[in-house]
Amino acid sequence: MMQAITLKYRPKSYDDLIGQSTVSKSLKFALDNQQIANAYLFSGLRGSGKTSSARILARCLNCKEKISSSPCMHCENCLAQNPSDVYELDAASNRGIESIQELIENTKFTPMHSRFKIFIIDEVHMLTKEAFNALLKTLEEPPSYVKFILATTDPNKIPATILSRVLHFRFKAISSSQITNRMKFILDNEKINYEEEALFIIARSANGSLRDALTLLEQAIIYSQNNVNTINVSTMLGIIDTNIIKNFFADILRANDDGIFKFLELAKEYEVNMILDEMSAYLKQAFFNKDRNFSLLLYERFFAILSKARYMAKISDDDEFNLCVMAFMLKEACYLKEVDEEIVKIQKEENKNTLFDDFVRQIQKRDYKLGLIFTNNTTFVSQNESEFVIKVNPKNEEEKNYFKQLFTVVKDIFASLDNSKKLVITSDYNQNNTQNNNSDDKDLQAKNKIANIQANLSISPKNYEQEEKEQMPEMQSDDFLSDDYELELDNIDELMIPEEALINLDDNVIDIILSAVIRLEIENNTLLVYVNPPYDEVELNILRANLINVIKKSIITLKLQDFKVINIQNEKKK
């Protein structure tokens, strides 16, 4: 009669224990160094090797030759199927205090043929509270010839008083690859044909339990008549073929509606939870194999959809409807854009509008008339990492000339907002109509010189040295700024209010003064101060209260005799 695979290939030593290297290493070291505890607790998933480890430990302790991690395997105690001094108690069926009292009574007698009397209590968490209490004293101070080995699948149900008296070893779930390799070893040894994919399906269905996997393997051998292949295993387990799942996801990615409906028709024959399990397993395998057909975003969305489908399967009995909803959610997920990309795109658009709005706002604050020109006649065109493009279309010749006059002011305002970009100004204005006569050109050039000095004087003295070090972006103007105009701007010398004259003033006061004073000249040992008073009444009062004192300090620093203040608004009216 053929022996069951689970019994025939049960591990006989710690070297044969599969998937529990940490436990094996610890126990082997303790046995070889004679560091034996009074009581042990083995906890972990079913079929992970707890009971096998307990029996191996008992064999190692009672070997006739010596206590060792490698028993001799030929003495009476090593060869015995049911050693006389090893007692196994199933706590699931013997959970009362009477069973524990009987066990405690048995500990009073010395072993008959062995070194130790060993008690293996399986599923110890099933004991009653009274039984645990009765076991406490004996567990803590047993006779020298008594050892306890407890095993459980749920250590959380064991009282803390018991846990503190035992040496606890945790058995982890065995990986699918280790289970597959063990089954390959068994089938090769038994000379049975198999497909590796079929073994992987069995290992996955075992969920980390080697005993469950070997039980399914034995069933597959019988069902497939010694030819373990993928089709037979899938049919036996009632699971859908992995190739069908693979083709379904390929149809999802290609948006092949015919293939999707074909899958939904085929899926009616299977349980919905099983299909979801197989889909999750396929995606996990694709993820670890770094399948290029799926991005990280798709993995995230597909797993989330499968989780929702599991929840729907719990609350709804209509499996066909649940699968249809899941399939079309998977298809729709392929068309959704990545959230991060959309956020970045929106932020870029917001930054464009924010920079342009700030630009116009600063111009309005600096010069009211220029602000009106920008508000009514200027539009944002585009922006990239190196350029910021706007379009300016003055309504008439007067606005055009005023914009030319204060062009450097526009340039400096933009540089103060974003020094990393080049300001590009375009226009639909016809340059052929911008020059009427030579006299007008001369007047315009003179105004441009004043505008350039005005822009230079608008920089705070505290930041002047820093401005010389930093290179401002080149400005591009096309339709209504001529080359001669730009060349003349470069030849104007700069004269600024001395820093000494601004000491002890608030930053707000300094800003108002520097914004109003647009030009300084020295003529006949007299300082000529050209001022463009602000429109705001509060700022105008602050200017009146502080300007004369600043000018007096300036003529002392510059070693001049007198000064004269010139209001350029009055000059323009003249």
Coordinates of C-alpha atoms in Angstrom, one line a residue:
M1 CA 0.0 0.0 0.0
M2 CA 1.4 3.4 -1.0
Q3 CA 2.2 5.7 1.9
A4 CA 0.7 9.2 1.9
I5 CA 3.2 11.8 0.6
T6 CA 2.7 14.1 3.7
L7 CA 3.8 11.2 5.9
K8 CA 6.5 9.7 3.7
Y9 CA 8.3 13.0 3.2
R10 CA 7.8 14.4 6.7
P11 CA 11.1 16.0 7.9
K12 CA 13.2 13.8 10.2
S13 CA 15.8 16.4 11.1
Y14 CA 16.2 20.2 11.2
D15 CA 18.1 20.0 7.9
D16 CA 15.0 18.7 6.2
L17 CA 12.7 21.4 7.6
I18 CA 11.5 23.6 4.7
G19 CA 11.2 27.4 5.0
Q20 CA 12.1 27.8 8.7
S21 CA 15.8 28.5 8.6
T22 CA 15.7 30.9 11.5
V23 CA 14.0 28.3 13.8
S24 CA 16.3 25.5 12.6
K25 CA 19.4 27.6 13.2
S26 CA 18.4 28.6 16.7
L27 CA 17.3 25.1 17.9
K28 CA 20.4 23.4 16.4
F29 CA 22.7 25.8 18.2
A30 CA 20.8 25.3 21.5
L31 CA 21.0 21.5 21.2
D32 CA 24.7 21.4 20.2
N33 CA 25.6 23.6 23.2
Q34 CA 23.3 21.9 25.7
Q35 CA 21.2 25.1 26.3
I36 CA 17.9 23.3 26.9
A37 CA 14.8 25.3 28.1
N38 CA 12.1 23.8 30.3
A39 CA 9.3 24.7 27.9
Y40 CA 9.0 25.8 24.2
L41 CA 6.2 27.4 22.2
F42 CA 6.0 27.0 18.5
S43 CA 3.5 29.3 16.8
G44 CA 2.6 29.9 13.1
L45 CA 0.4 29.0 10.1
R46 CA -1.0 25.5 9.8
G47 CA 1.3 23.2 7.9
S48 CA 4.4 25.3 8.5
G49 CA 6.3 22.6 10.5
K50 CA 5.4 23.2 14.1
T51 CA 4.5 19.6 15.1
S52 CA 7.3 18.2 12.9
S53 CA 9.7 20.5 14.7
A54 CA 8.4 19.4 18.1
R55 CA 8.9 15.7 17.2
I56 CA 12.4 16.4 15.9
L57 CA 13.3 18.3 19.1
A58 CA 12.0 15.3 21.1
R59 CA 14.1 12.9 19.1
C60 CA 17.2 15.1 19.5
L61 CA 16.7 15.3 23.3
N62 CA 16.2 11.5 23.8
C63 CA 18.7 10.1 21.3
K64 CA 20.6 7.3 23.1
E65 CA 24.0 8.5 21.9
K66 CA 23.8 12.2 23.1
I67 CA 21.8 15.4 23.0
S68 CA 22.6 16.7 19.5
S69 CA 21.0 18.6 16.6
S70 CA 21.8 15.5 14.4
P71 CA 20.3 12.4 16.1
C72 CA 21.9 9.0 15.2
M73 CA 18.7 7.7 13.6
H74 CA 19.5 4.1 14.4
C75 CA 18.9 3.8 18.2
E76 CA 15.6 2.7 19.7
N77 CA 14.3 6.2 20.5
C78 CA 15.2 7.6 17.1
L79 CA 13.5 4.7 15.1
A80 CA 10.3 4.5 17.3
Q81 CA 7.2 5.8 15.6
N82 CA 5.5 6.5 19.0
P83 CA 8.3 6.8 21.7
S84 CA 7.1 5.7 25.1
D85 CA 8.3 8.8 26.9
V86 CA 6.9 11.3 24.4
Y87 CA 3.3 12.2 25.1
E88 CA 1.2 14.2 22.6
L89 CA -2.0 15.9 23.8
D90 CA -4.5 17.5 21.4
A91 CA -5.8 20.5 23.4
A92 CA -8.7 21.0 20.9
S93 CA -10.3 17.8 22.2
N94 CA -8.7 17.7 25.7
R95 CA -9.1 21.3 26.8
G96 CA -10.5 20.9 30.3
I97 CA -8.8 21.1 33.6
E98 CA -9.1 17.3 34.1
S99 CA -6.8 16.6 31.2
I100 CA -4.2 19.0 32.5
Q101 CA -4.4 17.5 36.0
E102 CA -3.8 14.1 34.5
L103 CA -0.8 15.4 32.6
I104 CA 0.6 17.1 35.8
E105 CA 0.1 13.8 37.7
N106 CA 2.1 12.0 35.0
T107 CA 5.1 14.4 35.4
K108 CA 5.7 13.0 38.9
F109 CA 7.1 9.7 37.4
T110 CA 10.5 9.5 35.8
P111 CA 10.9 8.4 32.1
M112 CA 11.2 4.6 31.5
H113 CA 13.5 4.4 28.5
S114 CA 14.7 7.9 27.7
R115 CA 16.6 10.9 29.1
F116 CA 13.5 13.1 29.3
K117 CA 9.8 12.8 29.6
I118 CA 8.5 15.1 26.9
F119 CA 4.9 16.5 26.6
I120 CA 3.8 17.9 23.2
I121 CA 0.5 19.9 23.5
D122 CA -0.9 20.8 20.1
E123 CA -3.4 23.7 19.6
V124 CA -2.6 24.8 23.2
H125 CA -4.6 28.0 22.7
M126 CA -7.8 25.9 23.0
L127 CA -7.2 25.2 26.7
T128 CA -9.7 26.7 29.1
K129 CA -8.6 29.5 31.5
E130 CA -8.7 27.0 34.4
A131 CA -6.5 24.6 32.5
F132 CA -3.9 27.3 31.8
N133 CA -3.9 28.3 35.5
A134 CA -3.4 24.7 36.5
L135 CA -0.5 24.3 34.1
L136 CA 1.4 27.5 35.3
K137 CA 3.3 26.1 38.3
T138 CA 4.4 22.9 36.6
L139 CA 5.4 24.8 33.4
E140 CA 7.6 27.2 35.4
E141 CA 9.3 24.7 37.6
P142 CA 9.0 21.2 36.1
P143 CA 11.1 18.3 37.3
S144 CA 14.5 18.1 35.7
Y145 CA 13.5 15.2 33.5
V146 CA 10.4 16.9 32.1
K147 CA 10.2 19.1 29.0
F148 CA 7.1 20.8 27.5
I149 CA 6.7 21.7 23.8
L150 CA 3.5 23.7 23.1
A151 CA 2.2 24.4 19.5
T152 CA -0.5 26.8 18.4
T153 CA -1.8 28.7 15.3
D154 CA -3.1 31.6 17.5
P155 CA -0.6 32.7 20.1
N156 CA -2.7 35.8 20.9
K157 CA -5.2 33.6 22.7
I158 CA -2.5 32.3 25.1
P159 CA -2.4 34.1 28.5
A160 CA 0.6 36.3 29.1
T161 CA 1.5 34.3 32.2
I162 CA 2.1 31.3 29.9
L163 CA 4.0 33.2 27.3
S164 CA 6.4 34.6 29.9
R165 CA 7.4 31.0 31.0
V166 CA 8.2 29.5 27.5
L167 CA 10.8 30.0 24.8
H168 CA 8.7 31.3 21.9
F169 CA 9.6 30.4 18.2
R170 CA 7.5 31.9 15.4
F171 CA 7.1 29.8 12.2
K172 CA 6.5 32.0 9.1
A173 CA 4.5 31.1 6.0
I174 CA 6.5 29.1 3.5
S175 CA 7.1 30.9 0.2
S176 CA 5.5 29.6 -3.0
S177 CA 9.0 29.0 -4.6
Q178 CA 10.1 26.9 -1.6
I179 CA 6.9 24.8 -1.8
T180 CA 7.3 24.4 -5.5
N181 CA 10.9 23.2 -5.2
R182 CA 9.9 20.7 -2.5
M183 CA 7.1 19.3 -4.8
K184 CA 9.6 19.1 -7.7
F185 CA 12.0 17.1 -5.4
I186 CA 9.1 14.7 -4.4
L187 CA 7.9 14.2 -8.0
D188 CA 11.4 13.6 -9.3
N189 CA 12.0 11.1 -6.6
E190 CA 8.6 9.4 -7.4
K191 CA 9.3 9.6 -11.1
I192 CA 6.1 11.4 -11.9
N193 CA 5.7 13.7 -14.9
Y194 CA 4.7 17.3 -14.2
E195 CA 4.6 20.9 -15.5
E196 CA 6.2 23.6 -13.4
E197 CA 3.4 26.0 -13.9
A198 CA 1.0 23.4 -12.5
L199 CA 3.1 23.1 -9.3
F200 CA 3.1 26.9 -9.0
I201 CA -0.7 26.9 -9.1
I202 CA -0.8 24.3 -6.3
A203 CA 1.8 26.2 -4.2
R204 CA -0.2 29.4 -4.6
S205 CA -3.4 27.7 -3.6
A206 CA -1.7 26.3 -0.4
N207 CA -1.3 29.9 0.9
G208 CA 2.1 29.2 2.6
S209 CA 1.2 25.8 4.1
L210 CA 3.5 22.9 2.9
R211 CA 1.1 20.3 4.3
D212 CA -1.8 21.7 2.3
A213 CA 0.3 21.8 -0.8
L214 CA 1.4 18.2 -0.5
T215 CA -2.2 17.1 0.1
L216 CA -3.3 19.0 -3.1
L217 CA -0.3 17.4 -4.9
E218 CA -1.4 13.9 -3.9
Q219 CA -4.9 14.7 -5.2
A220 CA -3.5 16.1 -8.5
I221 CA -1.4 12.9 -9.0
I222 CA -4.5 10.8 -8.7
Y223 CA -6.7 13.1 -10.8
S224 CA -4.1 13.5 -13.6
Q225 CA -3.0 9.9 -13.5
N226 CA 0.6 10.6 -12.8
N227 CA 0.8 13.5 -15.3
V228 CA 0.5 16.7 -13.3
N229 CA -0.1 19.5 -15.9
T230 CA -1.7 22.9 -15.8
I231 CA -5.0 22.0 -17.4
N232 CA -5.6 19.1 -15.0
V233 CA -4.6 21.1 -11.9
S234 CA -6.8 24.1 -12.9
T235 CA -9.8 21.8 -13.6
M236 CA -9.2 19.9 -10.3
L237 CA -9.0 23.1 -8.2
G238 CA -11.9 24.7 -10.1
I239 CA -9.8 27.8 -11.0
I240 CA -9.6 29.6 -14.3
D241 CA -6.6 29.0 -16.5
T242 CA -3.9 31.6 -16.1
N243 CA -3.7 32.0 -19.9
I244 CA -7.3 33.2 -20.0
I245 CA -6.4 35.8 -17.3
K246 CA -3.4 36.9 -19.3
N247 CA -5.4 37.3 -22.5
F248 CA -8.1 39.2 -20.6
F249 CA -5.6 41.8 -19.3
A250 CA -4.1 42.1 -22.8
D251 CA -7.6 42.9 -24.2
I252 CA -8.0 45.5 -21.4
L253 CA -4.8 47.2 -22.4
R254 CA -5.7 47.1 -26.1
A255 CA -9.4 48.2 -25.4
N256 CA -10.5 45.0 -27.3
D257 CA -14.2 44.9 -26.5
D258 CA -14.8 41.6 -28.2
G259 CA -12.1 39.9 -26.1
I260 CA -13.5 41.5 -22.9
F261 CA -17.0 40.2 -23.6
K262 CA -15.7 36.8 -24.5
F263 CA -14.0 36.6 -21.1
L264 CA -17.1 37.8 -19.3
E265 CA -19.1 35.0 -21.0
L266 CA -16.5 32.4 -20.0
A267 CA -16.3 33.7 -16.4
K268 CA -19.9 32.7 -15.8
E269 CA -18.7 29.2 -15.1
Y270 CA -16.4 30.2 -12.2
E271 CA -16.8 31.7 -8.8
V272 CA -16.2 35.4 -8.7
N273 CA -13.8 35.4 -5.7
M274 CA -11.7 32.7 -7.3
I275 CA -11.4 34.9 -10.5
L276 CA -10.4 37.9 -8.4
D277 CA -7.8 35.8 -6.6
E278 CA -6.3 34.7 -9.9
M279 CA -6.3 38.2 -11.3
S280 CA -4.5 39.5 -8.2
A281 CA -2.0 36.6 -8.4
Y282 CA -1.3 37.4 -12.1
L283 CA -0.8 41.1 -11.4
K284 CA 1.6 40.4 -8.5
Q285 CA 3.6 38.0 -10.7
A286 CA 3.7 40.5 -13.5
F287 CA 4.9 43.2 -11.0
F288 CA 7.7 41.1 -9.7
N289 CA 8.7 40.0 -13.2
K290 CA 8.8 43.8 -14.2
D291 CA 6.3 43.3 -17.0
R292 CA 6.6 46.4 -19.3
N293 CA 2.9 46.2 -20.3
F294 CA 1.9 47.7 -16.9
S295 CA 3.1 50.9 -15.4
L296 CA 3.2 51.6 -11.7
L297 CA 0.1 53.8 -12.1
L298 CA -1.8 50.9 -13.7
Y299 CA -0.8 48.5 -11.0
E300 CA -2.1 50.9 -8.4
R301 CA -5.4 51.4 -10.2
F302 CA -5.9 47.8 -11.1
F303 CA -5.3 46.6 -7.5
A304 CA -7.7 49.2 -6.2
I305 CA -10.4 48.1 -8.6
L306 CA -9.9 44.5 -7.6
S307 CA -10.3 45.4 -4.0
K308 CA -13.6 47.2 -4.8
A309 CA -14.7 44.2 -6.7
R310 CA -14.1 41.9 -3.7
Y311 CA -16.2 44.2 -1.5
M312 CA -19.0 44.2 -4.1
A313 CA -18.9 40.4 -4.2
K314 CA -19.5 40.4 -0.4
I315 CA -22.6 42.6 -0.5
S316 CA -24.1 41.4 -3.8
D317 CA -25.1 38.0 -5.1
D318 CA -25.0 39.0 -8.8
D319 CA -21.6 37.8 -9.8
E320 CA -22.0 38.5 -13.5
F321 CA -22.9 42.2 -12.7
N322 CA -19.9 42.5 -10.4
L323 CA -17.5 41.1 -13.1
C324 CA -19.0 43.4 -15.8
V325 CA -18.5 46.5 -13.6
M326 CA -15.0 45.4 -12.7
A327 CA -14.0 44.8 -16.4
F328 CA -15.2 48.2 -17.5
M329 CA -13.6 50.0 -14.6
L330 CA -10.3 48.3 -15.6
K331 CA -10.7 49.4 -19.2
E332 CA -11.6 53.0 -18.1
A333 CA -8.5 53.1 -15.8
C334 CA -6.2 52.8 -18.8
Y335 CA -7.5 56.1 -20.2
L336 CA -7.1 58.2 -17.0
K337 CA -4.1 60.5 -16.9
E338 CA -1.7 60.5 -14.1
V339 CA -2.8 62.7 -11.3
D340 CA 0.6 64.1 -10.6
E341 CA 1.1 65.1 -14.2
E342 CA -2.3 66.9 -14.3
I343 CA -1.4 68.7 -11.0
V344 CA 1.9 69.9 -12.4
K345 CA 0.2 71.1 -15.6
I346 CA -2.5 73.0 -13.6
Q347 CA 0.2 74.6 -11.4
K348 CA 2.2 75.7 -14.4
E349 CA -1.0 77.4 -15.8
E350 CA -1.6 79.0 -12.5
N351 CA 2.0 80.2 -12.2
K352 CA 1.7 81.8 -15.7
N353 CA -1.3 83.8 -14.7
T354 CA 0.1 84.6 -11.3
L355 CA 3.3 86.0 -12.8
F356 CA 1.5 88.1 -15.4
D357 CA -1.0 89.4 -12.9
D358 CA 1.9 90.4 -10.5
F359 CA 3.7 92.0 -13.4
V360 CA 0.7 94.2 -14.3
R361 CA 0.0 95.0 -10.7
Q362 CA 3.6 96.2 -10.1
I363 CA 3.4 98.4 -13.2
Q364 CA 0.1 99.9 -12.1
K365 CA 1.7 100.7 -8.7
R366 CA 4.7 102.3 -10.3
D367 CA 3.0 104.5 -13.0
Y368 CA -0.7 104.9 -13.3
K369 CA -0.8 105.7 -17.0
L370 CA 1.6 102.9 -17.9
G371 CA -0.6 100.6 -15.8
L372 CA -3.7 101.6 -17.8
I373 CA -1.8 100.8 -21.0
F374 CA -0.9 97.3 -19.7
T375 CA -4.4 96.6 -18.3
N376 CA -6.2 97.5 -21.4
N377 CA -3.8 96.7 -24.2
T378 CA -1.5 93.9 -23.0
T379 CA -2.1 90.1 -23.1
F380 CA -0.2 87.1 -21.9
V381 CA 1.1 84.9 -24.9
S382 CA 3.3 82.1 -23.5
Q383 CA 5.9 81.0 -21.1
N384 CA 8.7 78.5 -20.8
E385 CA 11.8 78.0 -18.7
S386 CA 13.7 80.7 -20.5
E387 CA 11.2 83.2 -22.0
F388 CA 8.1 85.1 -20.9
V389 CA 6.2 86.4 -23.9
I390 CA 3.5 89.2 -23.8
K391 CA 1.8 91.2 -26.5
V392 CA 1.4 95.0 -26.3
N393 CA -0.8 96.9 -28.7
P394 CA -1.1 100.6 -27.8
K395 CA -4.3 102.2 -29.0
N396 CA -2.7 105.4 -30.4
E397 CA 0.6 107.1 -31.0
E398 CA 0.6 108.8 -27.5
E399 CA 0.3 105.5 -25.7
K400 CA 3.0 104.0 -27.9
N401 CA 5.4 106.8 -27.2
Y402 CA 4.7 106.7 -23.5
F403 CA 5.4 103.0 -23.4
K404 CA 8.7 103.6 -25.2
Q405 CA 9.6 106.2 -22.7
L406 CA 9.2 103.9 -19.8
F407 CA 10.3 100.7 -21.4
T408 CA 13.3 100.3 -19.1
V409 CA 10.9 100.6 -16.1
V410 CA 9.0 97.7 -17.5
K411 CA 12.2 95.7 -18.0
D412 CA 13.4 96.3 -14.4
I413 CA 10.0 95.5 -12.9
F414 CA 9.9 92.1 -14.7
A415 CA 13.5 91.4 -13.6
S416 CA 12.6 92.0 -10.0
L417 CA 9.7 89.4 -10.3
D418 CA 11.6 86.7 -12.3
N419 CA 15.3 87.1 -13.0
S420 CA 15.6 83.7 -14.7
K421 CA 13.5 84.5 -17.8
K422 CA 13.9 86.7 -20.8
L423 CA 11.0 89.2 -21.3
V424 CA 9.8 89.0 -25.0
I425 CA 7.5 91.7 -26.1
T426 CA 5.5 91.4 -29.3
S427 CA 3.1 93.7 -31.0
D428 CA 0.7 93.9 -33.9
Y429 CA 1.5 97.6 -34.2
N430 CA 2.8 98.7 -37.7
Q431 CA 6.3 100.0 -37.3
N432 CA 6.0 101.9 -40.5
N433 CA 3.6 104.4 -38.9
T434 CA 5.7 105.0 -35.8
Q435 CA 7.8 107.9 -37.1
N436 CA 6.3 111.1 -38.5
N437 CA 9.3 113.4 -38.7
N438 CA 12.8 114.0 -37.6
S439 CA 11.9 116.4 -34.8
D440 CA 9.6 114.0 -33.3
D441 CA 12.4 111.4 -33.3
K442 CA 14.7 113.7 -31.4
D443 CA 12.1 114.5 -28.8
L444 CA 11.4 110.8 -28.4
Q445 CA 15.1 110.0 -27.9
A446 CA 15.4 112.7 -25.2
K447 CA 12.4 111.2 -23.4
N448 CA 14.0 107.7 -23.7
K449 CA 17.1 109.0 -22.0
I450 CA 15.1 110.3 -19.1
A451 CA 13.2 107.0 -18.9
N452 CA 16.4 105.1 -18.6
I453 CA 17.7 107.2 -15.8
Q454 CA 14.3 107.0 -14.1
A455 CA 14.5 103.2 -14.2
N456 CA 18.1 103.2 -12.9
L457 CA 17.1 105.5 -10.0
S458 CA 14.2 103.2 -9.1
I459 CA 16.6 100.6 -7.7
S460 CA 17.1 100.8 -3.9
P461 CA 20.7 101.8 -2.9
K462 CA 20.9 98.8 -0.6
N463 CA 20.6 96.5 -3.6
Y464 CA 22.6 98.4 -6.1
E465 CA 25.9 96.5 -5.7
Q466 CA 24.0 93.2 -5.9
E467 CA 22.3 94.4 -9.1
E468 CA 25.7 95.0 -10.7
K469 CA 26.8 91.4 -9.9
E470 CA 23.6 89.8 -11.2
Q471 CA 23.0 89.8 -14.9
M472 CA 19.5 90.7 -15.8
P473 CA 17.9 88.8 -18.7
E474 CA 18.2 90.5 -22.1
M475 CA 14.9 92.1 -23.2
Q476 CA 13.5 91.6 -26.6
S477 CA 11.2 94.2 -28.2
D478 CA 10.3 94.0 -31.8
D479 CA 7.8 96.3 -33.4
F480 CA 8.1 99.7 -31.7
L481 CA 11.5 99.9 -30.1
S482 CA 14.3 100.8 -32.6
D483 CA 17.9 99.8 -32.4
D484 CA 19.0 103.5 -32.1
Y485 CA 16.9 103.9 -29.0
E486 CA 18.5 100.9 -27.2
L487 CA 22.0 102.1 -28.1
E488 CA 21.4 105.5 -26.7
L489 CA 20.2 104.0 -23.4
D490 CA 23.5 102.3 -22.9
N491 CA 25.5 105.6 -23.0
I492 CA 23.8 107.4 -20.1
D493 CA 25.7 107.8 -16.9
E494 CA 24.0 107.1 -13.6
L495 CA 23.7 109.4 -10.6
M496 CA 21.9 108.2 -7.5
I497 CA 20.9 109.4 -4.1
P498 CA 23.8 108.6 -1.7
E499 CA 23.2 105.9 0.8
E500 CA 24.2 108.3 3.7
A501 CA 21.1 110.4 2.9
L502 CA 18.8 107.5 3.5
I503 CA 20.1 106.3 6.8
N504 CA 17.5 105.9 9.7
L505 CA 14.5 105.9 7.3
D506 CA 11.9 103.2 7.1
D507 CA 12.0 100.9 4.1
N508 CA 8.6 102.1 3.0
V509 CA 9.7 105.7 3.1
I510 CA 12.9 104.8 1.1
D511 CA 10.8 103.0 -1.5
I512 CA 8.5 106.0 -1.9
I513 CA 11.4 108.5 -2.3
L514 CA 13.3 106.3 -4.8
S515 CA 10.2 105.7 -6.8
A516 CA 9.4 109.4 -7.0
V517 CA 13.0 110.7 -7.7
I518 CA 13.5 109.7 -11.3
R519 CA 16.5 111.8 -12.2
L520 CA 19.5 113.6 -10.6
E521 CA 21.7 116.1 -12.4
I522 CA 24.5 118.5 -11.3
E523 CA 24.6 121.9 -12.9
N524 CA 26.7 124.9 -11.7
N525 CA 27.4 123.2 -8.3
T526 CA 23.6 122.7 -7.9
L527 CA 21.8 119.4 -7.5
L528 CA 18.8 119.2 -9.8
V529 CA 16.2 116.7 -8.5
Y530 CA 13.5 115.6 -11.0
V531 CA 10.5 114.2 -9.2
N532 CA 7.4 112.4 -10.4
P533 CA 5.1 112.7 -7.4
P534 CA 2.9 109.6 -6.5
Y535 CA -0.9 109.7 -7.1
D536 CA -1.6 108.2 -3.7
E537 CA -2.3 111.0 -1.2
V538 CA -0.7 109.1 1.7
E539 CA 2.5 108.5 -0.2
L540 CA 2.5 112.1 -1.4
N541 CA 2.4 113.4 2.2
I542 CA 5.3 111.0 3.2
L543 CA 7.3 112.3 0.2
R544 CA 6.7 115.9 1.2
A545 CA 7.7 115.2 4.8
N546 CA 11.1 113.5 4.0
L547 CA 12.3 114.6 0.6
I548 CA 13.9 117.9 1.5
N549 CA 15.9 116.4 4.4
V550 CA 17.2 113.6 2.1
I551 CA 18.2 116.2 -0.6
K552 CA 20.0 118.3 2.0
K553 CA 22.0 115.3 3.2
S554 CA 22.7 114.5 -0.4
I555 CA 24.3 117.9 -1.3
I556 CA 26.4 117.6 1.8
T557 CA 27.7 114.2 0.8
L558 CA 28.2 115.3 -2.8
K559 CA 29.8 118.5 -1.6
L560 CA 27.4 120.8 -3.5
Q561 CA 26.1 124.3 -2.5
D562 CA 22.5 124.2 -3.5
F563 CA 19.6 122.1 -4.9
K564 CA 16.5 122.6 -7.0
V565 CA 13.5 120.3 -7.1
I566 CA 11.7 120.0 -10.5
N567 CA 8.2 118.4 -10.8
I568 CA 8.2 116.6 -14.2
Q569 CA 4.4 116.6 -14.3
N570 CA 4.5 120.3 -14.4
E571 CA 7.2 120.2 -17.1
K572 CA 5.0 117.8 -19.2
K573 CA 2.1 120.2 -19.0
K574 CA 4.3 123.0 -20.3

